[in-house]
mmCIF file of C-alpha atoms in Angstrom:
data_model
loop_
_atom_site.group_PDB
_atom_site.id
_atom_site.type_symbol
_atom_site.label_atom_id
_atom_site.label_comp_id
_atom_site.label_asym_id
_atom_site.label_seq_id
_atom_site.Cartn_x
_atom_site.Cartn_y
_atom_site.Cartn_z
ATOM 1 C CA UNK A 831 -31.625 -49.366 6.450
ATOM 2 C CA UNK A 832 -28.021 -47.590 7.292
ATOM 3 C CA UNK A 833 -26.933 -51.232 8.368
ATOM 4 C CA UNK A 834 -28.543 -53.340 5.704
ATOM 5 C CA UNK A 835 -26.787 -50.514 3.138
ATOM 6 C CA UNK A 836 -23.285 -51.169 4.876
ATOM 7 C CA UNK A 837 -23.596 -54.815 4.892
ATOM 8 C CA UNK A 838 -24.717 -54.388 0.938
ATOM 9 C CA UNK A 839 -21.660 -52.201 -0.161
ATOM 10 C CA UNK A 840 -19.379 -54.442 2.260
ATOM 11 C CA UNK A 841 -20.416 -57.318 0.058
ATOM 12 C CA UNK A 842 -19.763 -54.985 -3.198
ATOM 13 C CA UNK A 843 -16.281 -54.422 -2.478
ATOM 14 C CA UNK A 844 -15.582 -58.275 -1.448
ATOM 15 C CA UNK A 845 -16.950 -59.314 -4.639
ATOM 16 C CA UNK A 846 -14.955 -56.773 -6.737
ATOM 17 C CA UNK A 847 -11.992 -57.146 -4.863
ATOM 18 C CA UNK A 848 -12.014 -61.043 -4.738
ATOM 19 C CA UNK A 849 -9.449 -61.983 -7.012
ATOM 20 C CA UNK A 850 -9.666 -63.964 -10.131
ATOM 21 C CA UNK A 851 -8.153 -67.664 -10.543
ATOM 22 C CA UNK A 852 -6.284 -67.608 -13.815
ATOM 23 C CA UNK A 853 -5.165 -71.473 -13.771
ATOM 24 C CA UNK A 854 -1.847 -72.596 -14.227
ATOM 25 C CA UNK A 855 -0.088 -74.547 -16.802
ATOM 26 C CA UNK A 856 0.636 -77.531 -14.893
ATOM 27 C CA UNK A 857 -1.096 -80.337 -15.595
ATOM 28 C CA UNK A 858 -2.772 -81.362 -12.353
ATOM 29 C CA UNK A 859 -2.104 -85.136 -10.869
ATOM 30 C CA UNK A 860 -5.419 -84.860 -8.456
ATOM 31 C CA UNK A 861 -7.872 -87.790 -8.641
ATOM 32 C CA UNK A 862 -11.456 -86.717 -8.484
ATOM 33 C CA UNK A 863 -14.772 -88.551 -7.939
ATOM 34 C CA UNK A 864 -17.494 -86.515 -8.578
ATOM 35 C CA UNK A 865 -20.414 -87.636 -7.072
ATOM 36 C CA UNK A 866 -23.833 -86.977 -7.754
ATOM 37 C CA UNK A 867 -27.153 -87.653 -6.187
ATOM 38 C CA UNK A 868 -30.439 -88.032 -8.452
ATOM 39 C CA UNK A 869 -34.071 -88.938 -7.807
ATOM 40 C CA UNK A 870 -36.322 -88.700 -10.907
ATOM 41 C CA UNK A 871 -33.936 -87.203 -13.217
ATOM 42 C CA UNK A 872 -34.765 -89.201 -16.305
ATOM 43 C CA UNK A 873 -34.890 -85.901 -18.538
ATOM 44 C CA UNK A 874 -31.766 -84.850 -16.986
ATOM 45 C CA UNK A 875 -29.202 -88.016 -16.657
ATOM 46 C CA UNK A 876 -27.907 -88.271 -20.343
ATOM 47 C CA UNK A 877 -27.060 -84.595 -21.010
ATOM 48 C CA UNK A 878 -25.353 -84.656 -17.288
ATOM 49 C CA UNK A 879 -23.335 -87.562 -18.744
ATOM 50 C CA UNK A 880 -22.677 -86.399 -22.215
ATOM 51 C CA UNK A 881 -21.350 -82.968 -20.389
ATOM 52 C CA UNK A 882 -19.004 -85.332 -18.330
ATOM 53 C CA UNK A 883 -17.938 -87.091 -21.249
ATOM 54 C CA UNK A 884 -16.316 -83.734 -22.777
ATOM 55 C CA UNK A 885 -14.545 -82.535 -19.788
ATOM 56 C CA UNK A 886 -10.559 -82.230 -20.831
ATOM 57 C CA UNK A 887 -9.326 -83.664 -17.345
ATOM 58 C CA UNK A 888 -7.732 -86.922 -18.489
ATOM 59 C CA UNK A 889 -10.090 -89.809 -18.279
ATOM 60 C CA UNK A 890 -8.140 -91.591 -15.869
ATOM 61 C CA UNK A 891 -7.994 -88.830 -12.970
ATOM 62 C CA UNK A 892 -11.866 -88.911 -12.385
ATOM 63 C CA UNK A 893 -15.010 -91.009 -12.036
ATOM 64 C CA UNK A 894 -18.520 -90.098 -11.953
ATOM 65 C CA UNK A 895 -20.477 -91.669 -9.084
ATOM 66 C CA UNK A 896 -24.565 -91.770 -9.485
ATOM 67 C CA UNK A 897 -26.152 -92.909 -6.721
ATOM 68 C CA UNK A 898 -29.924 -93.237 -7.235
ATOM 69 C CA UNK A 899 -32.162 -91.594 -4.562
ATOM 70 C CA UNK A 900 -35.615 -93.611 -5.053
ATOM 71 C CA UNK A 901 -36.130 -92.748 -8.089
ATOM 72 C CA UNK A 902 -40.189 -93.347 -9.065
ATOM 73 C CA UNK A 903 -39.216 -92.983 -13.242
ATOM 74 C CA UNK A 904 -36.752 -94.450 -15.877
ATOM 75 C CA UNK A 905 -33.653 -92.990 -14.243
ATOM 76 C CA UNK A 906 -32.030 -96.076 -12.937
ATOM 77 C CA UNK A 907 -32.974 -98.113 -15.917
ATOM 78 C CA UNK A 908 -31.522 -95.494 -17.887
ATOM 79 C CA UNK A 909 -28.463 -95.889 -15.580
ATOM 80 C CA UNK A 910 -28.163 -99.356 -16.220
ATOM 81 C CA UNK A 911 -28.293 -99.044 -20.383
ATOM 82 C CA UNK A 912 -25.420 -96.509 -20.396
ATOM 83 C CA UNK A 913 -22.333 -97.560 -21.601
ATOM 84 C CA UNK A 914 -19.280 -95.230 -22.656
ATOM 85 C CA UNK A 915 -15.614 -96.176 -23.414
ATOM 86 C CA UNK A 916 -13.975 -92.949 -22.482
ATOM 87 C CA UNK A 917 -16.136 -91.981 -19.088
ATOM 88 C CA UNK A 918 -15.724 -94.258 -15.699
ATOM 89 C CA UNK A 919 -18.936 -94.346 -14.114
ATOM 90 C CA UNK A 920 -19.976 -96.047 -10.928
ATOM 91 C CA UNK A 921 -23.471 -96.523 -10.390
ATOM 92 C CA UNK A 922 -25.863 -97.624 -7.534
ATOM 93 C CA UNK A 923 -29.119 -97.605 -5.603
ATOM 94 C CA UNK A 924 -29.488 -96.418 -2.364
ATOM 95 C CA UNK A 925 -32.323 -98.768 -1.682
ATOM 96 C CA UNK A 926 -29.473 -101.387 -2.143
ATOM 97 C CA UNK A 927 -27.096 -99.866 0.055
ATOM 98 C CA UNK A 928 -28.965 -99.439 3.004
ATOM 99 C CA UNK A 929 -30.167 -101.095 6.044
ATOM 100 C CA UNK A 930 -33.392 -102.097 6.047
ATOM 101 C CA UNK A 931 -34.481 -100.888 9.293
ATOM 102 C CA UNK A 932 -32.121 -97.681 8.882
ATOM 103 C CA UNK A 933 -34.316 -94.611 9.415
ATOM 104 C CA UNK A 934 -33.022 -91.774 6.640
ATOM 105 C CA UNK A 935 -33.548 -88.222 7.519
ATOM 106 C CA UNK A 936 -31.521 -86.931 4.737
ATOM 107 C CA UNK A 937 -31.919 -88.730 2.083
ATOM 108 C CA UNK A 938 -29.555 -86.495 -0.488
ATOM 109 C CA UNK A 939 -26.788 -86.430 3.008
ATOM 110 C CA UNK A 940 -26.783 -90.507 2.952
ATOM 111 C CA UNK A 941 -26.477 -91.052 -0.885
ATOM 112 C CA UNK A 942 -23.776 -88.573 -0.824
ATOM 113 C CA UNK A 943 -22.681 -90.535 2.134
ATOM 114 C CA UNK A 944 -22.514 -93.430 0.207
ATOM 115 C CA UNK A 945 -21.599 -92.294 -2.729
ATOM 116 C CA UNK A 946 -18.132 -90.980 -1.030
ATOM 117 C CA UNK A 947 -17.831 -94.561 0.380
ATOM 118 C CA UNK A 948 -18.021 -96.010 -2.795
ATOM 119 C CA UNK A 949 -15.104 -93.509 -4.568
ATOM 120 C CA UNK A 950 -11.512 -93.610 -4.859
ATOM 121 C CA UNK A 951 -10.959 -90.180 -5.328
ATOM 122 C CA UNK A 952 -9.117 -87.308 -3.425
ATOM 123 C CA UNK A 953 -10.789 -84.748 -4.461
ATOM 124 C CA UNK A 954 -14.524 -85.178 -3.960
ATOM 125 C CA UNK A 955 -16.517 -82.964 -6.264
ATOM 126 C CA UNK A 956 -20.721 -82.427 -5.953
ATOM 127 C CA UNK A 957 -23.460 -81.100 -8.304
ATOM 128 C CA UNK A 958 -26.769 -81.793 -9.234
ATOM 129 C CA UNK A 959 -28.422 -84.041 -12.136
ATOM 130 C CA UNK A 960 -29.616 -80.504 -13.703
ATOM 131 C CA UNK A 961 -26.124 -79.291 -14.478
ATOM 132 C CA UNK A 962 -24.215 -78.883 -17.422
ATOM 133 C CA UNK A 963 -20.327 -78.130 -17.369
ATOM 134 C CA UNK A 964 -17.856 -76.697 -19.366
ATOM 135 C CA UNK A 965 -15.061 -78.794 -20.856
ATOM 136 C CA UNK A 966 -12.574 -77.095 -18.334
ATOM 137 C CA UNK A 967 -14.570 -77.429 -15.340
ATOM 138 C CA UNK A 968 -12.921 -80.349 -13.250
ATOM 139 C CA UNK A 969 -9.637 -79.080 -14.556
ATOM 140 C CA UNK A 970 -9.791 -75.549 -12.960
ATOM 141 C CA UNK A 971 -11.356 -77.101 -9.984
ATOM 142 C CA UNK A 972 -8.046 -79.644 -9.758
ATOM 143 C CA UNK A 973 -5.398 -76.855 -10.781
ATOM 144 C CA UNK A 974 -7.246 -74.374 -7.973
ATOM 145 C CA UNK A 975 -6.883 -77.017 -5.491
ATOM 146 C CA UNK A 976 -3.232 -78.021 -6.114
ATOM 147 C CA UNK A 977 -2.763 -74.109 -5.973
ATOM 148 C CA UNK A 978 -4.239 -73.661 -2.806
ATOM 149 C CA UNK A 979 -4.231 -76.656 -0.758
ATOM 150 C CA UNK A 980 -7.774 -76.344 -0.218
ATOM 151 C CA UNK A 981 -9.672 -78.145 1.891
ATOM 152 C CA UNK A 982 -13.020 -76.719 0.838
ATOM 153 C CA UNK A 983 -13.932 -75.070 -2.684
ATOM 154 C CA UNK A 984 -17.095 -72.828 -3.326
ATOM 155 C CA UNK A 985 -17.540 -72.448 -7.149
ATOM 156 C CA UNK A 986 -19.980 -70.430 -9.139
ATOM 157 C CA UNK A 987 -23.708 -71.637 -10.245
ATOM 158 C CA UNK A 988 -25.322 -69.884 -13.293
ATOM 159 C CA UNK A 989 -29.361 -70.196 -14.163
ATOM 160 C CA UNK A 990 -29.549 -70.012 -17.222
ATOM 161 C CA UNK A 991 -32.710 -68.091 -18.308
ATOM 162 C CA UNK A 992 -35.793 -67.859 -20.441
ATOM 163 C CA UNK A 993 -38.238 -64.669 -21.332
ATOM 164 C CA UNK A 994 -40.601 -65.919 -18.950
ATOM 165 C CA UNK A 995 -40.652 -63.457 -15.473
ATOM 166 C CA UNK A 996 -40.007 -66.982 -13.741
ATOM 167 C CA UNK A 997 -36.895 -67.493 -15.184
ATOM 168 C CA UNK A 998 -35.956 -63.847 -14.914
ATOM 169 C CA UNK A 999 -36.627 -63.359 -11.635
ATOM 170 C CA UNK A 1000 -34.917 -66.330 -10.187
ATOM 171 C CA UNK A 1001 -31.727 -65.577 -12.204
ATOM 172 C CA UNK A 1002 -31.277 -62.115 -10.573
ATOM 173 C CA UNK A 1003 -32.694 -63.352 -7.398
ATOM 174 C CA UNK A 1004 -29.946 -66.369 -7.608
ATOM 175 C CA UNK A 1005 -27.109 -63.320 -8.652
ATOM 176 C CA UNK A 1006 -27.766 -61.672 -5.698
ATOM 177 C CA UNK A 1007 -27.083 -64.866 -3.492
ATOM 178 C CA UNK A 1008 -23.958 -65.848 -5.920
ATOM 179 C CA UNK A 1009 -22.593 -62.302 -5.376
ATOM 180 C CA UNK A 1010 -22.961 -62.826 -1.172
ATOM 181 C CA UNK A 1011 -21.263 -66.439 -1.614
ATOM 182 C CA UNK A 1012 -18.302 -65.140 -3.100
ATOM 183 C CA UNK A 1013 -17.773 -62.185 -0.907
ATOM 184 C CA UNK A 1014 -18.386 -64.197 2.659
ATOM 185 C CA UNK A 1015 -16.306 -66.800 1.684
ATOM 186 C CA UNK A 1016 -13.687 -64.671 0.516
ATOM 187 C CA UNK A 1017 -13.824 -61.730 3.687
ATOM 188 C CA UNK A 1018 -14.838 -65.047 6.006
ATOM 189 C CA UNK A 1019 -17.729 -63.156 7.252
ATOM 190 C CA UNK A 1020 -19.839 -66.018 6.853
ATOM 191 C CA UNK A 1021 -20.297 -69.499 5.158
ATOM 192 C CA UNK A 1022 -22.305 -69.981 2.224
ATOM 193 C CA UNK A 1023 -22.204 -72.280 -0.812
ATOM 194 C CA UNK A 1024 -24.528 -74.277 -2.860
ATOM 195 C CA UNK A 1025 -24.214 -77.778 -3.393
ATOM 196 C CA UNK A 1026 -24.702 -77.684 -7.610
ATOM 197 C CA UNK A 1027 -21.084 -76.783 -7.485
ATOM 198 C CA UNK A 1028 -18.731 -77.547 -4.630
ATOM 199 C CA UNK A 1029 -15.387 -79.585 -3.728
ATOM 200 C CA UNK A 1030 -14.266 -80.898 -0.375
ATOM 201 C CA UNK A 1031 -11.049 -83.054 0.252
ATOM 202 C CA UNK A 1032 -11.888 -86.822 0.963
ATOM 203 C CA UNK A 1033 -9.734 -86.618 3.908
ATOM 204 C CA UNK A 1034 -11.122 -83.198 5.219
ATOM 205 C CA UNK A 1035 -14.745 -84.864 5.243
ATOM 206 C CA UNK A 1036 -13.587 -87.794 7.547
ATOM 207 C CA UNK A 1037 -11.683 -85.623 9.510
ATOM 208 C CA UNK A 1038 -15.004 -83.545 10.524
ATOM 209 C CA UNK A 1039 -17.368 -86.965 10.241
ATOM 210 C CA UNK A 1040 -18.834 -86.170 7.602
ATOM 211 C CA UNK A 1041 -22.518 -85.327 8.119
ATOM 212 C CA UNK A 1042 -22.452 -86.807 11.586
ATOM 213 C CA UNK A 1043 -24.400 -84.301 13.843
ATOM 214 C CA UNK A 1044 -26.276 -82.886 10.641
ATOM 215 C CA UNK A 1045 -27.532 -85.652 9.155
ATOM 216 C CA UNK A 1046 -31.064 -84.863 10.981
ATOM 217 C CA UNK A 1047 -31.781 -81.959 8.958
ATOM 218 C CA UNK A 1048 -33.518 -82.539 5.843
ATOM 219 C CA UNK A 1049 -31.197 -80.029 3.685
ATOM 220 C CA UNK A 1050 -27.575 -78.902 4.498
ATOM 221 C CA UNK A 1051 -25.656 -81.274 2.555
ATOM 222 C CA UNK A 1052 -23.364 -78.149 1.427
ATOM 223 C CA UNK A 1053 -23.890 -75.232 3.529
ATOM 224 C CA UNK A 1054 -23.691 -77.142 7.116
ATOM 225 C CA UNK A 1055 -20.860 -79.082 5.812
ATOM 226 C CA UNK A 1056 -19.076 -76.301 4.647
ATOM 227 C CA UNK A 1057 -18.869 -74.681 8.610
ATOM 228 C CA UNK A 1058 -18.350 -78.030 10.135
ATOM 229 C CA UNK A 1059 -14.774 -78.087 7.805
ATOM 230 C CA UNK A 1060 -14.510 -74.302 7.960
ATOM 231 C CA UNK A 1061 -14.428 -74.815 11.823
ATOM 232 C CA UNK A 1062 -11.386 -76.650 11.579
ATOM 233 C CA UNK A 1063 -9.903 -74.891 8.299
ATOM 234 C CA UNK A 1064 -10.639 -71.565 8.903
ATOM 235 C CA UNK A 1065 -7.860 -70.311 6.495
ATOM 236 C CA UNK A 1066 -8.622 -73.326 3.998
ATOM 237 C CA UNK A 1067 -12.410 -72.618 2.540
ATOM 238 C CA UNK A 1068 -12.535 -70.647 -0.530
ATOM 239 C CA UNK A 1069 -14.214 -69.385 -3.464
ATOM 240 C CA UNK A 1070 -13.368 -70.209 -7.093
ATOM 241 C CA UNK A 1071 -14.253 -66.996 -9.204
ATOM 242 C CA UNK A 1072 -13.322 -67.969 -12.698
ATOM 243 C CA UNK A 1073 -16.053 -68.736 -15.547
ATOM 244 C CA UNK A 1074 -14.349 -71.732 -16.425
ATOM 245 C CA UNK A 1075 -15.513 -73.294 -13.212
ATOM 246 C CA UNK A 1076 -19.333 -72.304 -13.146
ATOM 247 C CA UNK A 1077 -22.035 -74.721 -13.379
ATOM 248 C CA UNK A 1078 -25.018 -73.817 -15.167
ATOM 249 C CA UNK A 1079 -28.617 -75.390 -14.067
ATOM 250 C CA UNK A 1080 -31.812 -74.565 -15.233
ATOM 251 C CA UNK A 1081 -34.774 -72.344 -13.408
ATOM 252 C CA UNK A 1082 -37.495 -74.222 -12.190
ATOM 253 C CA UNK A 1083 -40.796 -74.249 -14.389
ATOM 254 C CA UNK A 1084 -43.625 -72.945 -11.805
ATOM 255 C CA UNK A 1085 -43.889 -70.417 -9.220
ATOM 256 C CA UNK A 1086 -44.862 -73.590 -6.577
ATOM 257 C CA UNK A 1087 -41.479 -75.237 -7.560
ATOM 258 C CA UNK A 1088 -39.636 -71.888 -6.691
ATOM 259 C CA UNK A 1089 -41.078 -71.285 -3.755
ATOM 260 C CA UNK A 1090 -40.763 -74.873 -2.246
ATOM 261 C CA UNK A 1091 -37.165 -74.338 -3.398
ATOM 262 C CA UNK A 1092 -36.636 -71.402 -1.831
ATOM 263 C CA UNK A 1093 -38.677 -72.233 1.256
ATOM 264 C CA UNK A 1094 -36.812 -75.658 1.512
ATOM 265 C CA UNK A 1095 -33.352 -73.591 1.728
ATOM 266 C CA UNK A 1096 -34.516 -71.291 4.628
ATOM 267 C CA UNK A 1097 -35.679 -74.356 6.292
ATOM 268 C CA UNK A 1098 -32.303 -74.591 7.150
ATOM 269 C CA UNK A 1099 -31.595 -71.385 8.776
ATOM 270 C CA UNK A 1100 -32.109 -72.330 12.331
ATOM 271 C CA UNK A 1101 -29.860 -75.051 11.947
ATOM 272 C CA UNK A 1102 -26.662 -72.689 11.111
ATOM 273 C CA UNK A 1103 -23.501 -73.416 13.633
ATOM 274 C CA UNK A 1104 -22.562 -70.065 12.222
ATOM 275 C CA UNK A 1105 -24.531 -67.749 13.841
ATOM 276 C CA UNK A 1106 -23.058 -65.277 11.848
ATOM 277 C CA UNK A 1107 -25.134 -65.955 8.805
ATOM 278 C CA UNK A 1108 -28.583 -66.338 10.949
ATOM 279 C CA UNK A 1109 -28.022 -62.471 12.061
ATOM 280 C CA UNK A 1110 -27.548 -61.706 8.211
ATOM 281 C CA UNK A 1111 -30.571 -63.298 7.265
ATOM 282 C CA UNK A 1112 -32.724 -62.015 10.047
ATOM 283 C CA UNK A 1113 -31.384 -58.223 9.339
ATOM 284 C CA UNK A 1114 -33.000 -59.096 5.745
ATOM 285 C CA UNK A 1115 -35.798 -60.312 6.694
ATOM 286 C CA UNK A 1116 -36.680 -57.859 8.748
ATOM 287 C CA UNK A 1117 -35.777 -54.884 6.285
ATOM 288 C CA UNK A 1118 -38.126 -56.751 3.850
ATOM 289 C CA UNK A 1119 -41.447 -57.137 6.970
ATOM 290 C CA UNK A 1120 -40.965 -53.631 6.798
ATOM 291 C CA UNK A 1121 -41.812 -52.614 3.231
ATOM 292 C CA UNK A 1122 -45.041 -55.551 4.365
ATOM 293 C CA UNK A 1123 -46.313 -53.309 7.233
ATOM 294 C CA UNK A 1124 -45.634 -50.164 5.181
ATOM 295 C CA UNK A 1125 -47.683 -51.599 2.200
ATOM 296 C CA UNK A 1126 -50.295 -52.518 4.433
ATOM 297 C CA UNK A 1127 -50.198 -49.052 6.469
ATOM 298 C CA UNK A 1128 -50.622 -47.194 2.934
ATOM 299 C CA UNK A 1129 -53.972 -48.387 2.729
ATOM 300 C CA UNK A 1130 -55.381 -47.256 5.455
ATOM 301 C CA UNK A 1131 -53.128 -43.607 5.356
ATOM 302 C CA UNK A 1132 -51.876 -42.501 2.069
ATOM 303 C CA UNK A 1133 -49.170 -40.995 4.029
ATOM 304 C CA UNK A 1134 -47.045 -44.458 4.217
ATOM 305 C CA UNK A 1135 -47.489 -45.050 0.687
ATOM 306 C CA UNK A 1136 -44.408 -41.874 0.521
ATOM 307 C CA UNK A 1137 -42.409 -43.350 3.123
ATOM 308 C CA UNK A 1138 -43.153 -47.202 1.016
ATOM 309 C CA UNK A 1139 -41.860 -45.296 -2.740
ATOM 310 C CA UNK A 1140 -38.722 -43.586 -0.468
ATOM 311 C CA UNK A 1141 -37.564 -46.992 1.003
ATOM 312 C CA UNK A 1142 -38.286 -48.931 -2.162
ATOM 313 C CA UNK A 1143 -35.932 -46.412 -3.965
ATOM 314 C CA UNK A 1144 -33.197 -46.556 -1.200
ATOM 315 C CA UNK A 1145 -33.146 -50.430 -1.788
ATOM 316 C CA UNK A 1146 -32.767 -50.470 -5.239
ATOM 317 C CA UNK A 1147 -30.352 -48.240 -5.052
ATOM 318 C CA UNK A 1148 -28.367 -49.937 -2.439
ATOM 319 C CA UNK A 1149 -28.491 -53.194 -3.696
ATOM 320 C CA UNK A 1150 -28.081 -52.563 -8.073
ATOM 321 C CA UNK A 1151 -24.311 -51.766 -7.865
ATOM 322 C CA UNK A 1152 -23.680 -55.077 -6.035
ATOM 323 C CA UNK A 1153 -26.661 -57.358 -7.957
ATOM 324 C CA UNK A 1154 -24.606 -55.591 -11.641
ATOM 325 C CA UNK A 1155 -20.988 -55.992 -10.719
ATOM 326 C CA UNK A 1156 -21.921 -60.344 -9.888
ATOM 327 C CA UNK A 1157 -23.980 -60.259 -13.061
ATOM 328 C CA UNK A 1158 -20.943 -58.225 -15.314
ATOM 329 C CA UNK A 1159 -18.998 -62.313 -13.992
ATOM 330 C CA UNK A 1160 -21.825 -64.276 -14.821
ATOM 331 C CA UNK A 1161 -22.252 -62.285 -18.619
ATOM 332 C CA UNK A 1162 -26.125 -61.694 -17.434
ATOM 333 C CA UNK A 1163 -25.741 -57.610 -17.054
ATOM 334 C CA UNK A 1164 -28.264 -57.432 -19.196
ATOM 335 C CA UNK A 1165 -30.917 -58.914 -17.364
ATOM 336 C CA UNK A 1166 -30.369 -55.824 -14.605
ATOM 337 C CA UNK A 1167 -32.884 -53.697 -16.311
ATOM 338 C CA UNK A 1168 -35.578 -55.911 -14.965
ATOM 339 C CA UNK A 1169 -34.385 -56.087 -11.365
ATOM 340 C CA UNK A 1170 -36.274 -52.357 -9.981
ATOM 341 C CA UNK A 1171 -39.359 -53.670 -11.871
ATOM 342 C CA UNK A 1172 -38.849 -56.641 -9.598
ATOM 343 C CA UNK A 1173 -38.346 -55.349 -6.301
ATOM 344 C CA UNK A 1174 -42.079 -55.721 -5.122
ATOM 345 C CA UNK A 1175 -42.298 -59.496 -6.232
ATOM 346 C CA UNK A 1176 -39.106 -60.114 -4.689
ATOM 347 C CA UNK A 1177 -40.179 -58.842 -0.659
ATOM 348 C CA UNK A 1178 -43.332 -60.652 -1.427
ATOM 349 C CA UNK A 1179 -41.675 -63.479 -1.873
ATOM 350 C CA UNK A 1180 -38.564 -63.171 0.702
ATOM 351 C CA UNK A 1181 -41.134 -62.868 3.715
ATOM 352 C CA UNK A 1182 -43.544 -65.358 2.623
ATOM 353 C CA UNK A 1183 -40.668 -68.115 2.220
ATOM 354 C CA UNK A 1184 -38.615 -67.136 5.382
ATOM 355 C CA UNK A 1185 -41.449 -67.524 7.184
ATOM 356 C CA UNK A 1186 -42.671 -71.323 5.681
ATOM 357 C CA UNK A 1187 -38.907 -72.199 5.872
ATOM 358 C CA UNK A 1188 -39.876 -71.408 9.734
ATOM 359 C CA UNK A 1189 -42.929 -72.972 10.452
ATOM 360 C CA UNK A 1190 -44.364 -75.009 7.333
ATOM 361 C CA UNK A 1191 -43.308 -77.400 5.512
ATOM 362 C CA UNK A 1192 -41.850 -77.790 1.665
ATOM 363 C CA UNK A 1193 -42.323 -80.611 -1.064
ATOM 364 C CA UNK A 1194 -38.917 -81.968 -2.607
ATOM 365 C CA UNK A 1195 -38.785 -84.786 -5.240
ATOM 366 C CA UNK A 1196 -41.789 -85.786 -4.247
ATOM 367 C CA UNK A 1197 -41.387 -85.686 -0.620
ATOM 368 C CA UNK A 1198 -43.396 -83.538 1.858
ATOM 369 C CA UNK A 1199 -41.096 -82.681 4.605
ATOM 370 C CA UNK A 1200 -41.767 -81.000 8.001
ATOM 371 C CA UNK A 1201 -40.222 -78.766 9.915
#
């Protein structure tokens, strides 16, 4: 517990002391392609264009690239009936763009792939079909990059909740990992990032071969990517922390979406170059089998059920300065009165998809994939 509590308030002080970006008022000259990878996003594709429509980047600096993933519903037809004089837009099928006898892997890694082929732009800019933007977005992303020279930008993600406890739960839960991106990237203790909202130079991505020697995993497309450039731009990976730049998605509807989420993103945590991160997440997965054995021990001695309440406390206590301070950012402070009352679901929870991550398998889009 001493260790988890120093890595906790090590992560506090990152976060807090991570500095700001306040843009600039020069008008950036970067050309972006932002490209996006959908399967079955029918709901999803026309308020993810409208909400590239009203970015204030000039038109002529970016594109959007779709490239369409198999989709089984009316998203490609959808696609192909959109027409907008003021957005460039380049769309296509991966089932077109592919070899016939190619075997895929990674599906979302190859139409990412592709979709990169396919652009013009320096600047290549990722997010999901479930994302809205504000009108500044690809502007502070450009002006951050001309600032910095960056070869590899982490930027904010926001879930933007309902009452339900689904919703609430994953947008503390998804706090708490926004908080631990920000501070790793910034301290480069680790490498995290999440592919709703990231930006990589074109030329930094062929430098490191893209997802060559990753593209066997079945998720990665951000995190693994991010240490393959950070390996040879240590001092050129960083974190945008300004709310201009955050993407906001929406939770997912049922507890078995979450946790095939969830158990799809520790599926990955073998796979880590950065070993750094894999002792992280094993330190909190064991910290959370612990409160497990405890619970279970209390019901056979009422003795551990003291020693259960004491750690419980300690974590909450540990952990609700850090979880507030990322929240205060994100405008969602007020969501922290919920987060001791959630404590018990989230262990449950932590264990129980750390260890599927391990040895099951998950559902995504439709696809069952195994470890």
């Amino acid at each position: 517990m001493i260790l988890y509590a120093a890595l906790i308030e090590y992560y506090r002080r990152a976060w807090n002391q991570l500095p700001g970006f306040e843009g600039t008022k020069l008008t950036p000259t970067t050309t972006i392609s932002v490209i996006v990878s959908v399967r079955n996003e029918e709901k999803n594709i026309i308020p993810l264009l409208k909400s590239f429509e009203e970015q204030s980047y000039p038109k002529n600096l970016y594109q959007v690239v779709i490239i369409d993933d198999f989709s089984e519903d009316k998203t490609w037809s959808i696609l192909t009936d959109y027409k907008s004089e003021v957005l460039n837009t380049l769309f296509a099928r991966l089932a077109d763009t592919i070899i016939s006898k190619e075997k895929i892997q990674s599906y979302k890694k190859k139409a990412i792939e592709t979709g990169i082929r396919l652009s013009k732009g320096t600047l290549i800019v990722t997010t999901d079909a479930d994302c809205i933007f504000s009108p500044d977005w690809l502007l502070t992303m450009a002006q951050f990059y001309e600032n910095t020279s960056a070869k590899f930008i982490a930027a904010p993600v926001k879930i933007v909740n309902d009452i339900s406890l689904l919703s609430i739960f994953q947008t503390i839960d998804f706090l708490t990992l926004q908080g631990i991106t920000g501070a790793s990237v910034y301290k480069r203790l680790h490498s995290m990032c999440n592919g709703a909202n990231l930006a990589y130079e074109r030329a930094a991505f062929e430098e490191v071969k893209g997802f060559e020697g990753i593209d066997k995993i079945s998720s990665g497309d951000d995190m693994l990517l991010m240490h393959k450039i950070y390996k040879k731009y240590s001092n050129k990976v960083f974190y945008l922390k300004n709310i201009a730049s955050v993407v906001t998605t929406a939770p997912v509807t049922t507890w078995k979406q979450f946790f095939q989420q969830r158990i799809r993103w520790a599926s990955k945590a073998d796979s880590y170059d950065d070993k750094r991160i894999f002792w992280v997440l094993l330190l909190v997965y064991l910290l959370n089998c612990c409160f497990v054995i405890l619970g279970i021990a209390a019901f056979f001695k009422s003795t551990w059920v003291f020693f259960f309440i004491l750690l419980l406390f300690a974590k909450v206590l540990i952990e609700f300065p850090f979880v507030y301070s990322v929240a205060t950012f994100f405008q969602q402070q007020r969501l922290m009165k919920y987060f001791p009352l959630l404590q018990p679901l989230h262990i449950i929870y932590t264990v129980i998809a750390g260890w599927l991550g391990k040895f099951g398998s998950f559902e995504w889009k439709g696809r069952r994939i195994k470890k």
